[in-house]
PDB file of C-alpha atoms and ligand atoms in Angstrom:
ATOM      1  CA  UNK A1076      -2.963  28.920 -11.116  1.00  0.00           C
ATOM      2  CA  UNK A1077       0.303  27.080 -10.629  1.00  0.00           C
ATOM      3  CA  UNK A1078       0.865  23.364 -10.092  1.00  0.00           C
ATOM      4  CA  UNK A1079       1.011  21.698  -6.681  1.00  0.00           C
ATOM      5  CA  UNK A1080       3.199  18.604  -6.134  1.00  0.00           C
ATOM      6  CA  UNK A1081       3.456  16.853  -2.783  1.00  0.00           C
ATOM      7  CA  UNK A1082       5.943  14.165  -1.709  1.00  0.00           C
ATOM      8  CA  UNK A1083       4.919  11.465   0.737  1.00  0.00           C
ATOM      9  CA  UNK A1084       6.286   8.295   2.278  1.00  0.00           C
ATOM     10  CA  UNK A1085       7.700   6.819   5.473  1.00  0.00           C
ATOM     11  CA  UNK A1086      10.747   8.162   7.322  1.00  0.00           C
ATOM     12  CA  UNK A1087      13.930   7.881   5.248  1.00  0.00           C
ATOM     13  CA  UNK A1088      12.227   6.860   1.973  1.00  0.00           C
ATOM     14  CA  UNK A1089      13.942   9.789   0.210  1.00  0.00           C
ATOM     15  CA  UNK A1090      11.346  12.587   0.086  1.00  0.00           C
ATOM     16  CA  UNK A1091      13.657  15.449   1.016  1.00  0.00           C
ATOM     17  CA  UNK A1092      16.393  14.213  -1.339  1.00  0.00           C
ATOM     18  CA  UNK A1093      13.995  13.969  -4.297  1.00  0.00           C
ATOM     19  CA  UNK A1094      12.173  17.237  -3.531  1.00  0.00           C
ATOM     20  CA  UNK A1095      15.466  19.134  -3.602  1.00  0.00           C
ATOM     21  CA  UNK A1096      16.574  17.455  -6.858  1.00  0.00           C
ATOM     22  CA  UNK A1097      13.251  18.297  -8.516  1.00  0.00           C
ATOM     23  CA  UNK A1098      13.399  21.890  -7.311  1.00  0.00           C
ATOM     24  CA  UNK A1099      16.833  22.299  -8.888  1.00  0.00           C
ATOM     25  CA  UNK A1100      15.699  20.557 -12.098  1.00  0.00           C
ATOM     26  CA  UNK A1101      12.702  22.884 -12.529  1.00  0.00           C
ATOM     27  CA  UNK A1102      14.528  26.043 -11.479  1.00  0.00           C
ATOM     28  CA  UNK A1103      17.363  25.475 -13.948  1.00  0.00           C
ATOM     29  CA  UNK A1104      14.703  25.181 -16.680  1.00  0.00           C
ATOM     30  CA  UNK A1105      13.381  28.622 -15.809  1.00  0.00           C
ATOM     31  CA  UNK A1106      10.224  27.389 -14.081  1.00  0.00           C
ATOM     32  CA  UNK A1107       9.193  29.440 -11.031  1.00  0.00           C
ATOM     33  CA  UNK A1108       9.372  26.904  -8.207  1.00  0.00           C
ATOM     34  CA  UNK A1109       8.717  27.127  -4.478  1.00  0.00           C
ATOM     35  CA  UNK A1110      10.204  24.385  -2.318  1.00  0.00           C
ATOM     36  CA  UNK A1111       8.591  23.961   1.077  1.00  0.00           C
ATOM     37  CA  UNK A1112       7.832  21.305   3.698  1.00  0.00           C
ATOM     38  CA  UNK A1113       5.464  20.209   6.413  1.00  0.00           C
ATOM     39  CA  UNK A1114       5.211  20.473   9.285  1.00  0.00           C
ATOM     40  CA  UNK A1115       6.669  23.969   8.935  1.00  0.00           C
ATOM     41  CA  UNK A1116       7.324  26.042   5.834  1.00  0.00           C
ATOM     42  CA  UNK A1117       6.916  29.450   7.515  1.00  0.00           C
ATOM     43  CA  UNK A1118       8.065  30.895  10.864  1.00  0.00           C
ATOM     44  CA  UNK A1119       4.917  30.168  12.911  1.00  0.00           C
ATOM     45  CA  UNK A1120       4.542  26.644  11.491  1.00  0.00           C
ATOM     46  CA  UNK A1121       8.260  26.009  12.058  1.00  0.00           C
ATOM     47  CA  UNK A1122       7.706  26.694  15.761  1.00  0.00           C
ATOM     48  CA  UNK A1123       4.907  24.117  15.752  1.00  0.00           C
ATOM     49  CA  UNK A1124       7.260  21.701  13.891  1.00  0.00           C
ATOM     50  CA  UNK A1125       9.788  21.956  16.708  1.00  0.00           C
ATOM     51  CA  UNK A1126       7.096  20.882  19.214  1.00  0.00           C
ATOM     52  CA  UNK A1127       5.837  18.056  16.969  1.00  0.00           C
ATOM     53  CA  UNK A1128       9.206  16.460  16.212  1.00  0.00           C
ATOM     54  CA  UNK A1129      10.882  16.915  19.605  1.00  0.00           C
ATOM     55  CA  UNK A1130      11.584  13.408  20.966  1.00  0.00           C
ATOM     56  CA  UNK A1131      11.112  14.773  24.511  1.00  0.00           C
ATOM     57  CA  UNK A1132       7.396  15.322  23.826  1.00  0.00           C
ATOM     58  CA  UNK A1133       6.545  11.664  24.362  1.00  0.00           C
ATOM     59  CA  UNK A1134       3.424  12.587  26.354  1.00  0.00           C
ATOM     60  CA  UNK A1135       1.733  14.350  23.411  1.00  0.00           C
ATOM     61  CA  UNK A1136      -1.780  12.944  22.948  1.00  0.00           C
ATOM     62  CA  UNK A1137      -2.807  11.799  19.437  1.00  0.00           C
ATOM     63  CA  UNK A1138      -5.526  14.476  19.346  1.00  0.00           C
ATOM     64  CA  UNK A1139      -3.162  17.271  20.401  1.00  0.00           C
ATOM     65  CA  UNK A1140      -0.722  16.060  17.741  1.00  0.00           C
ATOM     66  CA  UNK A1141      -3.429  16.074  15.066  1.00  0.00           C
ATOM     67  CA  UNK A1142      -4.506  19.601  15.920  1.00  0.00           C
ATOM     68  CA  UNK A1143      -0.961  20.932  15.947  1.00  0.00           C
ATOM     69  CA  UNK A1144      -0.498  19.537  12.429  1.00  0.00           C
ATOM     70  CA  UNK A1145      -3.737  21.180  11.331  1.00  0.00           C
ATOM     71  CA  UNK A1146      -2.718  24.512  12.879  1.00  0.00           C
ATOM     72  CA  UNK A1147       0.680  24.436  11.191  1.00  0.00           C
ATOM     73  CA  UNK A1148      -0.952  23.554   7.856  1.00  0.00           C
ATOM     74  CA  UNK A1149      -3.533  26.333   8.069  1.00  0.00           C
ATOM     75  CA  UNK A1150      -0.754  28.893   8.554  1.00  0.00           C
ATOM     76  CA  UNK A1151       1.461  27.359   5.846  1.00  0.00           C
ATOM     77  CA  UNK A1152      -1.317  27.275   3.241  1.00  0.00           C
ATOM     78  CA  UNK A1153      -2.312  30.877   4.006  1.00  0.00           C
ATOM     79  CA  UNK A1154       1.186  32.285   4.102  1.00  0.00           C
ATOM     80  CA  UNK A1155       3.083  30.239   1.492  1.00  0.00           C
ATOM     81  CA  UNK A1156       1.249  27.659  -0.634  1.00  0.00           C
ATOM     82  CA  UNK A1157      -1.860  29.554  -1.674  1.00  0.00           C
ATOM     83  CA  UNK A1158      -0.027  32.783  -2.624  1.00  0.00           C
ATOM     84  CA  UNK A1159       2.594  30.821  -4.613  1.00  0.00           C
ATOM     85  CA  UNK A1160      -0.060  28.908  -6.578  1.00  0.00           C
ATOM     86  CA  UNK A1161      -1.948  32.152  -7.210  1.00  0.00           C
ATOM     87  CA  UNK A1162       1.299  33.594  -8.618  1.00  0.00           C
ATOM     88  CA  UNK A1163       1.527  30.660 -11.077  1.00  0.00           C
ATOM     89  CA  UNK A1164       4.414  28.857  -9.385  1.00  0.00           C
ATOM     90  CA  UNK A1165       5.111  25.149  -9.184  1.00  0.00           C
ATOM     91  CA  UNK A1166       4.949  24.344  -5.459  1.00  0.00           C
ATOM     92  CA  UNK A1167       6.855  21.317  -4.162  1.00  0.00           C
ATOM     93  CA  UNK A1168       5.869  20.330  -0.640  1.00  0.00           C
ATOM     94  CA  UNK A1169       7.738  17.696   1.364  1.00  0.00           C
ATOM     95  CA  UNK A1170       4.724  16.026   3.095  1.00  0.00           C
ATOM     96  CA  UNK A1171       1.184  17.424   3.120  1.00  0.00           C
ATOM     97  CA  UNK A1172      -2.359  16.338   4.018  1.00  0.00           C
ATOM     98  CA  UNK A1173      -1.930  12.644   3.068  1.00  0.00           C
ATOM     99  CA  UNK A1174       0.699  12.373   5.813  1.00  0.00           C
ATOM    100  CA  UNK A1175      -1.956  13.294   8.373  1.00  0.00           C
ATOM    101  CA  UNK A1176      -4.238  10.527   7.123  1.00  0.00           C
ATOM    102  CA  UNK A1177      -1.384   7.986   7.006  1.00  0.00           C
ATOM    103  CA  UNK A1178       0.148   8.829  10.399  1.00  0.00           C
ATOM    104  CA  UNK A1179      -2.760  10.044  12.523  1.00  0.00           C
ATOM    105  CA  UNK A1180      -5.490   7.774  11.129  1.00  0.00           C
ATOM    106  CA  UNK A1181      -3.773   4.581   9.870  1.00  0.00           C
ATOM    107  CA  UNK A1182      -0.865   4.959  12.338  1.00  0.00           C
ATOM    108  CA  UNK A1183      -2.563   6.262  15.494  1.00  0.00           C
ATOM    109  CA  UNK A1184      -6.112   5.103  14.848  1.00  0.00           C
ATOM    110  CA  UNK A1185      -7.917   8.475  14.960  1.00  0.00           C
ATOM    111  CA  UNK A1186     -11.299   8.460  13.201  1.00  0.00           C
ATOM    112  CA  UNK A1187     -10.721   9.180   9.498  1.00  0.00           C
ATOM    113  CA  UNK A1188     -13.766  11.429   9.379  1.00  0.00           C
ATOM    114  CA  UNK A1189     -12.312  13.864  11.942  1.00  0.00           C
ATOM    115  CA  UNK A1190      -9.047  14.005   9.996  1.00  0.00           C
ATOM    116  CA  UNK A1191     -10.723  14.572   6.635  1.00  0.00           C
ATOM    117  CA  UNK A1192     -12.801  17.433   8.070  1.00  0.00           C
ATOM    118  CA  UNK A1193      -9.768  19.081   9.696  1.00  0.00           C
ATOM    119  CA  UNK A1194      -7.752  18.698   6.478  1.00  0.00           C
ATOM    120  CA  UNK A1195     -10.500  20.375   4.474  1.00  0.00           C
ATOM    121  CA  UNK A1196     -10.468  23.346   6.851  1.00  0.00           C
ATOM    122  CA  UNK A1197      -6.668  23.607   7.026  1.00  0.00           C
ATOM    123  CA  UNK A1198      -6.177  23.271   3.246  1.00  0.00           C
ATOM    124  CA  UNK A1199      -8.667  26.057   2.427  1.00  0.00           C
ATOM    125  CA  UNK A1200      -9.424  24.743  -1.051  1.00  0.00           C
ATOM    126  CA  UNK A1201      -5.833  23.927  -1.964  1.00  0.00           C
ATOM    127  CA  UNK A1202      -5.253  20.318  -3.047  1.00  0.00           C
ATOM    128  CA  UNK A1203      -2.279  18.572  -4.682  1.00  0.00           C
ATOM    129  CA  UNK A1204      -2.340  18.117  -8.471  1.00  0.00           C
ATOM    130  CA  UNK A1205       0.236  15.332  -8.170  1.00  0.00           C
ATOM    131  CA  UNK A1206       1.366  13.336  -5.138  1.00  0.00           C
ATOM    132  CA  UNK A1207       4.583  11.353  -5.412  1.00  0.00           C
ATOM    133  CA  UNK A1208       4.606   8.431  -2.989  1.00  0.00           C
ATOM    134  CA  UNK A1209       8.163   7.217  -2.472  1.00  0.00           C
ATOM    135  CA  UNK A1210       7.248   3.759  -1.259  1.00  0.00           C
ATOM    136  CA  UNK A1211       9.774   1.874   0.817  1.00  0.00           C
ATOM    137  CA  UNK A1212       9.995  -0.775   3.516  1.00  0.00           C
ATOM    138  CA  UNK A1213      10.088   1.025   6.894  1.00  0.00           C
ATOM    139  CA  UNK A1214      13.102  -1.013   8.037  1.00  0.00           C
ATOM    140  CA  UNK A1215      15.148   0.333   5.121  1.00  0.00           C
ATOM    141  CA  UNK A1216      13.782   3.873   5.543  1.00  0.00           C
ATOM    142  CA  UNK A1217      14.420   3.979   9.292  1.00  0.00           C
ATOM    143  CA  UNK A1218      18.012   2.777   8.834  1.00  0.00           C
ATOM    144  CA  UNK A1219      18.604   5.605   6.340  1.00  0.00           C
ATOM    145  CA  UNK A1220      16.839   8.151   8.570  1.00  0.00           C
ATOM    146  CA  UNK A1221      18.934   7.114  11.564  1.00  0.00           C
ATOM    147  CA  UNK A1222      22.158   7.666   9.607  1.00  0.00           C
ATOM    148  CA  UNK A1223      20.895  11.112   8.564  1.00  0.00           C
ATOM    149  CA  UNK A1224      19.940  12.061  12.151  1.00  0.00           C
ATOM    150  CA  UNK A1225      23.345  10.983  13.482  1.00  0.00           C
ATOM    151  CA  UNK A1226      25.105  13.008  10.776  1.00  0.00           C
ATOM    152  CA  UNK A1227      23.049  16.190  11.332  1.00  0.00           C
ATOM    153  CA  UNK A1228      23.802  18.826  13.957  1.00  0.00           C
ATOM    154  CA  UNK A1229      21.059  20.865  15.666  1.00  0.00           C
ATOM    155  CA  UNK A1230      17.782  19.666  17.214  1.00  0.00           C
ATOM    156  CA  UNK A1231      17.184  15.894  16.890  1.00  0.00           C
ATOM    157  CA  UNK A1232      13.878  15.719  15.001  1.00  0.00           C
ATOM    158  CA  UNK A1233      13.236  12.070  15.781  1.00  0.00           C
ATOM    159  CA  UNK A1234       9.955  11.653  17.691  1.00  0.00           C
ATOM    160  CA  UNK A1235       8.509   9.560  14.859  1.00  0.00           C
ATOM    161  CA  UNK A1236      11.694   7.617  14.166  1.00  0.00           C
ATOM    162  CA  UNK A1237      11.435   6.350  17.751  1.00  0.00           C
ATOM    163  CA  UNK A1238       7.977   4.834  17.185  1.00  0.00           C
ATOM    164  CA  UNK A1239       7.736   1.017  17.027  1.00  0.00           C
ATOM    165  CA  UNK A1240       8.174  -0.697  13.662  1.00  0.00           C
ATOM    166  CA  UNK A1241       4.525  -1.828  13.567  1.00  0.00           C
ATOM    167  CA  UNK A1242       3.465   1.855  13.581  1.00  0.00           C
ATOM    168  CA  UNK A1243       5.605   2.569  10.508  1.00  0.00           C
ATOM    169  CA  UNK A1244       4.146  -0.468   8.729  1.00  0.00           C
ATOM    170  CA  UNK A1245       0.618   0.838   9.360  1.00  0.00           C
ATOM    171  CA  UNK A1246       1.704   4.205   7.942  1.00  0.00           C
ATOM    172  CA  UNK A1247       3.198   2.588   4.838  1.00  0.00           C
ATOM    173  CA  UNK A1248       0.074   0.482   4.291  1.00  0.00           C
ATOM    174  CA  UNK A1249      -2.045   3.618   4.775  1.00  0.00           C
ATOM    175  CA  UNK A1250      -0.129   5.494   2.107  1.00  0.00           C
ATOM    176  CA  UNK A1251      -0.502   2.569  -0.307  1.00  0.00           C
ATOM    177  CA  UNK A1252      -4.208   2.460   0.372  1.00  0.00           C
ATOM    178  CA  UNK A1253      -4.529   6.201  -0.341  1.00  0.00           C
ATOM    179  CA  UNK A1254      -2.610   5.773  -3.599  1.00  0.00           C
ATOM    180  CA  UNK A1255      -4.809   2.848  -4.668  1.00  0.00           C
ATOM    181  CA  UNK A1256      -7.933   4.913  -3.925  1.00  0.00           C
ATOM    182  CA  UNK A1257      -6.730   7.892  -6.021  1.00  0.00           C
ATOM    183  CA  UNK A1258      -4.568   6.503  -8.839  1.00  0.00           C
ATOM    184  CA  UNK A1259      -4.918   9.645 -10.988  1.00  0.00           C
ATOM    185  CA  UNK A1260      -3.358  11.888  -8.351  1.00  0.00           C
ATOM    186  CA  UNK A1261      -0.690   9.503  -7.035  1.00  0.00           C
ATOM    187  CA  UNK A1262       2.554   8.429  -8.656  1.00  0.00           C
ATOM    188  CA  UNK A1263       4.005   5.508  -6.671  1.00  0.00           C
ATOM    189  CA  UNK A1264       7.750   4.961  -6.954  1.00  0.00           C
ATOM    190  CA  UNK A1265       9.958   2.206  -5.529  1.00  0.00           C
ATOM    191  CA  UNK A1266      12.047   4.017  -2.900  1.00  0.00           C
ATOM    192  CA  UNK A1267      14.473   1.097  -2.508  1.00  0.00           C
ATOM    193  CA  UNK A1268      15.994   1.936  -5.902  1.00  0.00           C
ATOM    194  CA  UNK A1269      18.984   4.281  -6.106  1.00  0.00           C
ATOM    195  CA  UNK A1270      18.633   8.079  -5.950  1.00  0.00           C
ATOM    196  CA  UNK A1271      19.377   8.664  -9.655  1.00  0.00           C
ATOM    197  CA  UNK A1272      16.955   6.036 -10.949  1.00  0.00           C
ATOM    198  CA  UNK A1273      14.164   7.393  -8.749  1.00  0.00           C
ATOM    199  CA  UNK A1274      14.845  10.936  -9.883  1.00  0.00           C
ATOM    200  CA  UNK A1275      14.854   9.901 -13.567  1.00  0.00           C
ATOM    201  CA  UNK A1276      11.270   8.644 -13.177  1.00  0.00           C
ATOM    202  CA  UNK A1277      10.131  11.696 -11.190  1.00  0.00           C
ATOM    203  CA  UNK A1278      11.650  14.267 -13.562  1.00  0.00           C
ATOM    204  CA  UNK A1279      10.154  12.494 -16.587  1.00  0.00           C
ATOM    205  CA  UNK A1280       6.673  12.200 -15.078  1.00  0.00           C
ATOM    206  CA  UNK A1281       6.668  15.784 -13.823  1.00  0.00           C
ATOM    207  CA  UNK A1282       7.834  17.087 -17.214  1.00  0.00           C
ATOM    208  CA  UNK A1283       4.914  15.275 -18.846  1.00  0.00           C
ATOM    209  CA  UNK A1284       2.289  16.402 -16.359  1.00  0.00           C
ATOM    210  CA  UNK A1285       3.187  20.014 -15.716  1.00  0.00           C
ATOM    211  CA  UNK A1286       0.747  22.342 -17.535  1.00  0.00           C
ATOM    212  CA  UNK A1287       1.845  23.720 -20.904  1.00  0.00           C
ATOM    213  CA  UNK A1288       1.773  27.327 -19.698  1.00  0.00           C
ATOM    214  CA  UNK A1289       4.256  26.580 -16.904  1.00  0.00           C
ATOM    215  CA  UNK A1290       6.737  24.466 -18.857  1.00  0.00           C
ATOM    216  CA  UNK A1291       7.775  26.926 -21.523  1.00  0.00           C
ATOM    217  CA  UNK A1292      11.312  25.529 -21.606  1.00  0.00           C
ATOM    218  CA  UNK A1293      10.852  22.232 -19.746  1.00  0.00           C
TER     219      UNK A1293
HETATM  220  N1  ADP B1879      17.247   6.023  -2.890  1.00  0.00           N
HETATM  221  C1  ADP B1879      18.128   6.139  -1.900  1.00  0.00           C
HETATM  222  N2  ADP B1879      19.074   5.213  -1.695  1.00  0.00           N
HETATM  223  C2  ADP B1879      19.953   5.323  -0.671  1.00  0.00           C
HETATM  224  N3  ADP B1879      19.983   6.364   0.215  1.00  0.00           N
HETATM  225  C3  ADP B1879      19.062   7.322   0.051  1.00  0.00           C
HETATM  226  C4  ADP B1879      18.087   7.267  -0.993  1.00  0.00           C
HETATM  227  N4  ADP B1879      17.305   8.363  -0.888  1.00  0.00           N
HETATM  228  C5  ADP B1879      17.761   9.070   0.164  1.00  0.00           C
HETATM  229  N5  ADP B1879      18.826   8.450   0.737  1.00  0.00           N
HETATM  230  C6  ADP B1879      19.579   8.888   1.918  1.00  0.00           C
HETATM  231  O1  ADP B1879      18.823   8.446   3.051  1.00  0.00           O
HETATM  232  C7  ADP B1879      18.724   9.467   4.017  1.00  0.00           C
HETATM  233  C8  ADP B1879      17.246   9.864   4.182  1.00  0.00           C
HETATM  234  O2  ADP B1879      16.791  10.494   2.984  1.00  0.00           O
HETATM  235  P1  ADP B1879      15.773  11.700   3.046  1.00  0.00           P
HETATM  236  O3  ADP B1879      15.651  12.231   1.666  1.00  0.00           O
HETATM  237  O4  ADP B1879      16.176  12.664   4.122  1.00  0.00           O
HETATM  238  O5  ADP B1879      14.445  10.925   3.478  1.00  0.00           O
HETATM  239  P2  ADP B1879      13.043  11.487   4.006  1.00  0.00           P
HETATM  240  O6  ADP B1879      13.008  12.970   3.739  1.00  0.00           O
HETATM  241  O7  ADP B1879      12.024  10.727   3.250  1.00  0.00           O
HETATM  242  O8  ADP B1879      12.999  11.169   5.477  1.00  0.00           O
HETATM  243  C9  ADP B1879      19.587  10.634   3.532  1.00  0.00           C
HETATM  244  O9  ADP B1879      20.845  10.547   4.165  1.00  0.00           O
HETATM  245  C10 ADP B1879      19.694  10.391   2.029  1.00  0.00           C
HETATM  246  O10 ADP B1879      20.916  10.853   1.512  1.00  0.00           O
HETATM  247 MG1   MG B1880      12.718  14.550   5.022  1.00  0.00          MG
END
């Protein structure tokens, strides 16, 4: 089996930036790495992503949203994550099941039990070996995310960025609670630091934790 690393945190905390840096770091050391993201990661799940992040879909009910995430995840695990882990790869996923707990339970208030059961079904036995929580104040993260959205062409994936600040604070607190409950799986990093300092911690911790068989030259 490979090694499964997920990245979590509020909008604009730096997940995508750090996931890409880590992918490059591992790849240049000859470690088979698959970089993917949620929602999405394969063609069917990417179609669901477009529905989930479209700011025009303001009328989406919390339950419909939850089930779309679960559907996208089920497809992504089947098509991408499980086969890559079976092939002995390091899989880096930009958001995964903890995001559903943070956003749909802590953020939207859906019963945690329903979410945990759906996650178990969608994940099909796959669970992260390491989860990197890039923790940052939502005000700072949203300001960064807004700059990124304005600078990016194509569809404006901003349904969550348009949520009220209190929602993002509940999400951040939810993530911190999850990390406190599972300290062995989570690595919590201060996302207000600069990109290079954050990456220095991540690359060091990943190099230590990655199984011997996978880090021949790491
Ligand atoms: N530590 C950081 N300090 C300052 N800016 C950052 C930092 N990390 C990321 N950014 C910038 O903030 C924006 C959002 O980062 P991104 O990695 O897309 O966040 P996320 O994927 O968590 O939403 C990007 O324009 C990125 O270049
Ligand atoms: Mg991102």
